[in-house]
């Protein structure tokens, strides 16, 4: 009896790193984001998943460990990420002098599974919660109705877990968490108890 080969059905774009320069505007950041995604020459990003991560000398101190992940989302990556940059993501740059963000975009695709991208996002949120003790800093809710429906196989599960962790060879000196005066304080503690 032979084992079936593992099905690899998640395409990973190269990580996109954005840093705010002194003369940058949100519009310039959005334009750079769109240029990065356009250069990747991929289609069908309206059903994608993205992970927004800190890139710098510190990570977020979650209840059960540290991670650079601040948000996990899904949908049309280009428009959703542009909205996040305009609404809250540019505020991340004020958290430290060397702060930048890294965006990892995944394109899940399985035949006859139009909601597969929703499953991937839900499972990433659950994996994150199980490992770090709550939701990523900016996420406000779980997506329980879509989680646990997919067997990713060993290598895809490892890649998903790697995407939410610090990463091999990275040695951060600090892990921070929001104080009550931080606008993300309530969101940070909401995910811990659900």
CSV table of C-alpha atoms in Angstrom, one decimal:
chain,number,residue,atom,x,y,z
A,1,UNK,CA,0.0,0.0,0.0
A,2,UNK,CA,1.4,3.4,-1.0
A,3,UNK,CA,0.7,6.7,0.6
A,4,UNK,CA,-1.0,9.3,-1.5
A,5,UNK,CA,1.2,12.3,-2.1
A,6,UNK,CA,0.3,15.3,0.1
A,7,UNK,CA,-1.9,17.8,-1.6
A,8,UNK,CA,-0.3,21.3,-1.7
A,9,UNK,CA,-3.0,23.8,-2.5
A,10,UNK,CA,-1.9,27.0,-0.8
A,11,UNK,CA,0.2,29.3,-2.9
A,12,UNK,CA,2.4,31.7,-0.8
A,13,UNK,CA,3.4,35.0,-2.2
A,14,UNK,CA,6.8,36.4,-1.3
A,15,UNK,CA,6.6,38.4,1.9
A,16,UNK,CA,5.9,42.1,1.4
A,17,UNK,CA,7.8,44.4,3.8
A,18,UNK,CA,6.6,48.0,4.3
A,19,UNK,CA,8.5,50.6,6.2
A,20,UNK,CA,7.3,54.2,6.8
A,21,UNK,CA,9.8,56.8,5.7
A,22,UNK,CA,9.7,60.4,7.1
A,23,UNK,CA,8.0,61.8,4.0
A,24,UNK,CA,5.7,58.9,3.4
A,25,UNK,CA,1.9,59.2,3.3
A,26,UNK,CA,-0.7,56.4,3.6
A,27,UNK,CA,-1.3,56.8,-0.1
A,28,UNK,CA,2.3,56.1,-1.0
A,29,UNK,CA,2.3,53.0,1.3
A,30,UNK,CA,-0.8,51.7,-0.4
A,31,UNK,CA,0.8,52.4,-3.8
A,32,UNK,CA,3.9,50.4,-2.8
A,33,UNK,CA,1.7,47.6,-1.5
A,34,UNK,CA,-0.2,47.4,-4.8
A,35,UNK,CA,3.1,47.5,-6.7
A,36,UNK,CA,4.4,44.5,-4.7
A,37,UNK,CA,1.3,42.5,-5.3
A,38,UNK,CA,1.2,43.4,-9.0
A,39,UNK,CA,4.9,42.4,-9.4
A,40,UNK,CA,4.0,39.0,-7.9
A,41,UNK,CA,1.9,38.5,-11.1
A,42,UNK,CA,-0.8,36.4,-9.4
A,43,UNK,CA,-4.5,36.3,-9.9
A,44,UNK,CA,-7.5,35.4,-7.8
A,45,UNK,CA,-6.5,37.3,-4.7
A,46,UNK,CA,-10.2,38.0,-3.9
A,47,UNK,CA,-10.2,34.7,-2.0
A,48,UNK,CA,-6.9,35.0,-0.2
A,49,UNK,CA,-5.7,35.1,3.4
A,50,UNK,CA,-3.1,37.5,4.7
A,51,UNK,CA,-1.0,37.7,7.9
A,52,UNK,CA,0.2,41.1,9.0
A,53,UNK,CA,3.4,40.8,11.1
A,54,UNK,CA,5.7,43.2,13.0
A,55,UNK,CA,9.1,43.4,11.5
A,56,UNK,CA,11.7,45.1,13.8
A,57,UNK,CA,13.4,44.5,17.1
A,58,UNK,CA,10.3,43.5,19.1
A,59,UNK,CA,7.2,41.3,19.0
A,60,UNK,CA,3.9,41.2,20.8
A,61,UNK,CA,3.7,39.5,24.2
A,62,UNK,CA,0.7,37.3,24.1
A,63,UNK,CA,-0.6,35.4,27.2
A,64,UNK,CA,1.2,32.1,26.2
A,65,UNK,CA,4.1,33.3,24.2
A,66,UNK,CA,5.5,36.0,21.8
A,67,UNK,CA,4.6,36.5,18.2
A,68,UNK,CA,5.1,39.2,15.5
A,69,UNK,CA,1.6,38.6,14.2
A,70,UNK,CA,-0.9,41.5,14.7
A,71,UNK,CA,-3.7,40.5,12.4
A,72,UNK,CA,-4.9,37.6,10.3
A,73,UNK,CA,-7.5,38.3,7.7
A,74,UNK,CA,-9.1,37.1,4.4
A,75,UNK,CA,-10.8,38.4,1.3
A,76,UNK,CA,-9.6,40.5,-1.5
A,77,UNK,CA,-6.0,41.1,-0.3
A,78,UNK,CA,-5.4,44.3,-2.3
A,79,UNK,CA,-8.4,46.2,-1.2
A,80,UNK,CA,-8.6,44.8,2.3
A,81,UNK,CA,-4.9,45.5,3.0
A,82,UNK,CA,-5.3,49.0,1.6
A,83,UNK,CA,-8.2,49.6,4.0
A,84,UNK,CA,-6.1,48.3,6.9
A,85,UNK,CA,-3.2,50.6,6.0
A,86,UNK,CA,-5.6,53.6,5.9
A,87,UNK,CA,-7.5,52.6,9.1
A,88,UNK,CA,-4.9,51.2,11.6
A,89,UNK,CA,-1.8,49.5,10.2
A,90,UNK,CA,0.1,52.8,9.7
A,91,UNK,CA,-0.2,53.3,13.5
A,92,UNK,CA,2.0,50.2,13.9
A,93,UNK,CA,5.0,52.3,12.6
A,94,UNK,CA,4.7,54.5,15.7
A,95,UNK,CA,5.3,51.6,18.1
A,96,UNK,CA,9.1,51.7,17.8
A,97,UNK,CA,11.8,53.5,15.9
A,98,UNK,CA,12.7,50.5,13.7
A,99,UNK,CA,9.2,49.2,13.2
A,100,UNK,CA,8.0,48.0,9.8
A,101,UNK,CA,5.4,45.5,8.8
A,102,UNK,CA,5.6,42.3,6.8
A,103,UNK,CA,2.6,41.0,5.0
A,104,UNK,CA,2.3,37.4,4.0
A,105,UNK,CA,-0.4,36.6,1.4
A,106,UNK,CA,-1.6,33.1,0.9
A,107,UNK,CA,-3.8,32.0,-2.0
A,108,UNK,CA,-5.7,28.8,-0.9
A,109,UNK,CA,-7.5,27.0,-3.7
A,110,UNK,CA,-9.2,23.6,-3.7
A,111,UNK,CA,-11.6,22.4,-6.4
A,112,UNK,CA,-15.2,22.5,-5.4
A,113,UNK,CA,-14.4,24.4,-2.1
A,114,UNK,CA,-15.3,28.0,-2.6
A,115,UNK,CA,-15.0,28.7,1.1
A,116,UNK,CA,-11.5,27.2,1.4
A,117,UNK,CA,-9.9,30.6,2.1
A,118,UNK,CA,-12.4,31.1,5.0
A,119,UNK,CA,-11.3,27.7,6.4
A,120,UNK,CA,-7.6,28.7,6.2
A,121,UNK,CA,-8.2,32.0,8.0
A,122,UNK,CA,-10.4,30.3,10.7
A,123,UNK,CA,-7.8,27.6,11.2
A,124,UNK,CA,-4.9,30.1,11.4
A,125,UNK,CA,-6.8,32.0,14.1
A,126,UNK,CA,-7.4,28.8,16.0
A,127,UNK,CA,-3.8,27.7,15.7
A,128,UNK,CA,-2.7,31.2,16.9
A,129,UNK,CA,-5.0,31.1,19.9
A,130,UNK,CA,-4.0,27.5,20.9
A,131,UNK,CA,-0.3,28.5,20.7
A,132,UNK,CA,-0.3,32.1,22.1
A,133,UNK,CA,-3.4,32.2,24.3
A,134,UNK,CA,-5.7,34.5,22.4
A,135,UNK,CA,-6.4,36.2,19.1
A,136,UNK,CA,-3.8,38.4,17.3
A,137,UNK,CA,-3.7,42.0,18.7
A,138,UNK,CA,-6.1,43.6,16.1
A,139,UNK,CA,-8.4,40.6,15.4
A,140,UNK,CA,-11.8,41.0,17.2
A,141,UNK,CA,-13.4,37.6,16.7
A,142,UNK,CA,-12.8,34.0,15.9
A,143,UNK,CA,-14.4,32.3,12.8
A,144,UNK,CA,-15.5,29.1,14.5
A,145,UNK,CA,-18.1,28.2,11.8
A,146,UNK,CA,-15.2,27.7,9.3
A,147,UNK,CA,-12.5,26.1,11.4
A,148,UNK,CA,-11.6,22.4,11.6
A,149,UNK,CA,-13.0,21.4,8.2
A,150,UNK,CA,-9.7,20.8,6.4
A,151,UNK,CA,-6.8,18.4,6.7
A,152,UNK,CA,-3.8,20.4,5.5
A,153,UNK,CA,-1.3,17.6,5.7
A,154,UNK,CA,2.0,17.7,7.5
A,155,UNK,CA,4.0,20.2,5.4
A,156,UNK,CA,1.2,22.7,4.9
A,157,UNK,CA,0.4,22.6,8.7
A,158,UNK,CA,4.1,23.3,9.4
A,159,UNK,CA,4.1,26.3,7.0
A,160,UNK,CA,1.0,27.7,8.6
A,161,UNK,CA,2.5,27.3,12.1
A,162,UNK,CA,5.7,28.9,10.9
A,163,UNK,CA,3.8,31.9,9.5
A,164,UNK,CA,2.3,32.8,12.9
A,165,UNK,CA,5.5,32.3,14.9
A,166,UNK,CA,8.7,34.3,15.3
A,167,UNK,CA,10.7,32.3,12.8
A,168,UNK,CA,14.0,30.4,12.9
A,169,UNK,CA,17.1,32.5,13.5
A,170,UNK,CA,15.1,35.6,14.7
A,171,UNK,CA,16.2,36.7,18.2
A,172,UNK,CA,14.0,39.6,19.3
A,173,UNK,CA,15.1,41.5,22.4
A,174,UNK,CA,11.6,42.8,23.5
A,175,UNK,CA,8.0,41.6,23.6
A,176,UNK,CA,5.4,44.3,24.3
A,177,UNK,CA,1.8,44.4,25.1
A,178,UNK,CA,-0.7,47.3,25.2
A,179,UNK,CA,-1.4,49.3,28.3
A,180,UNK,CA,-5.0,50.6,29.2
A,181,UNK,CA,-4.3,53.9,27.3
A,182,UNK,CA,-3.6,52.0,24.1
A,183,UNK,CA,-6.6,51.9,21.6
A,184,UNK,CA,-5.9,48.2,21.1
A,185,UNK,CA,-6.0,47.3,24.8
A,186,UNK,CA,-9.6,46.0,24.8
A,187,UNK,CA,-9.1,44.0,21.6
A,188,UNK,CA,-5.9,42.4,23.0
A,189,UNK,CA,-7.6,41.1,26.1
A,190,UNK,CA,-10.9,40.1,24.3
A,191,UNK,CA,-9.3,37.2,22.4
A,192,UNK,CA,-7.7,35.8,25.6
A,193,UNK,CA,-10.9,34.7,27.2
A,194,UNK,CA,-13.0,33.3,24.3
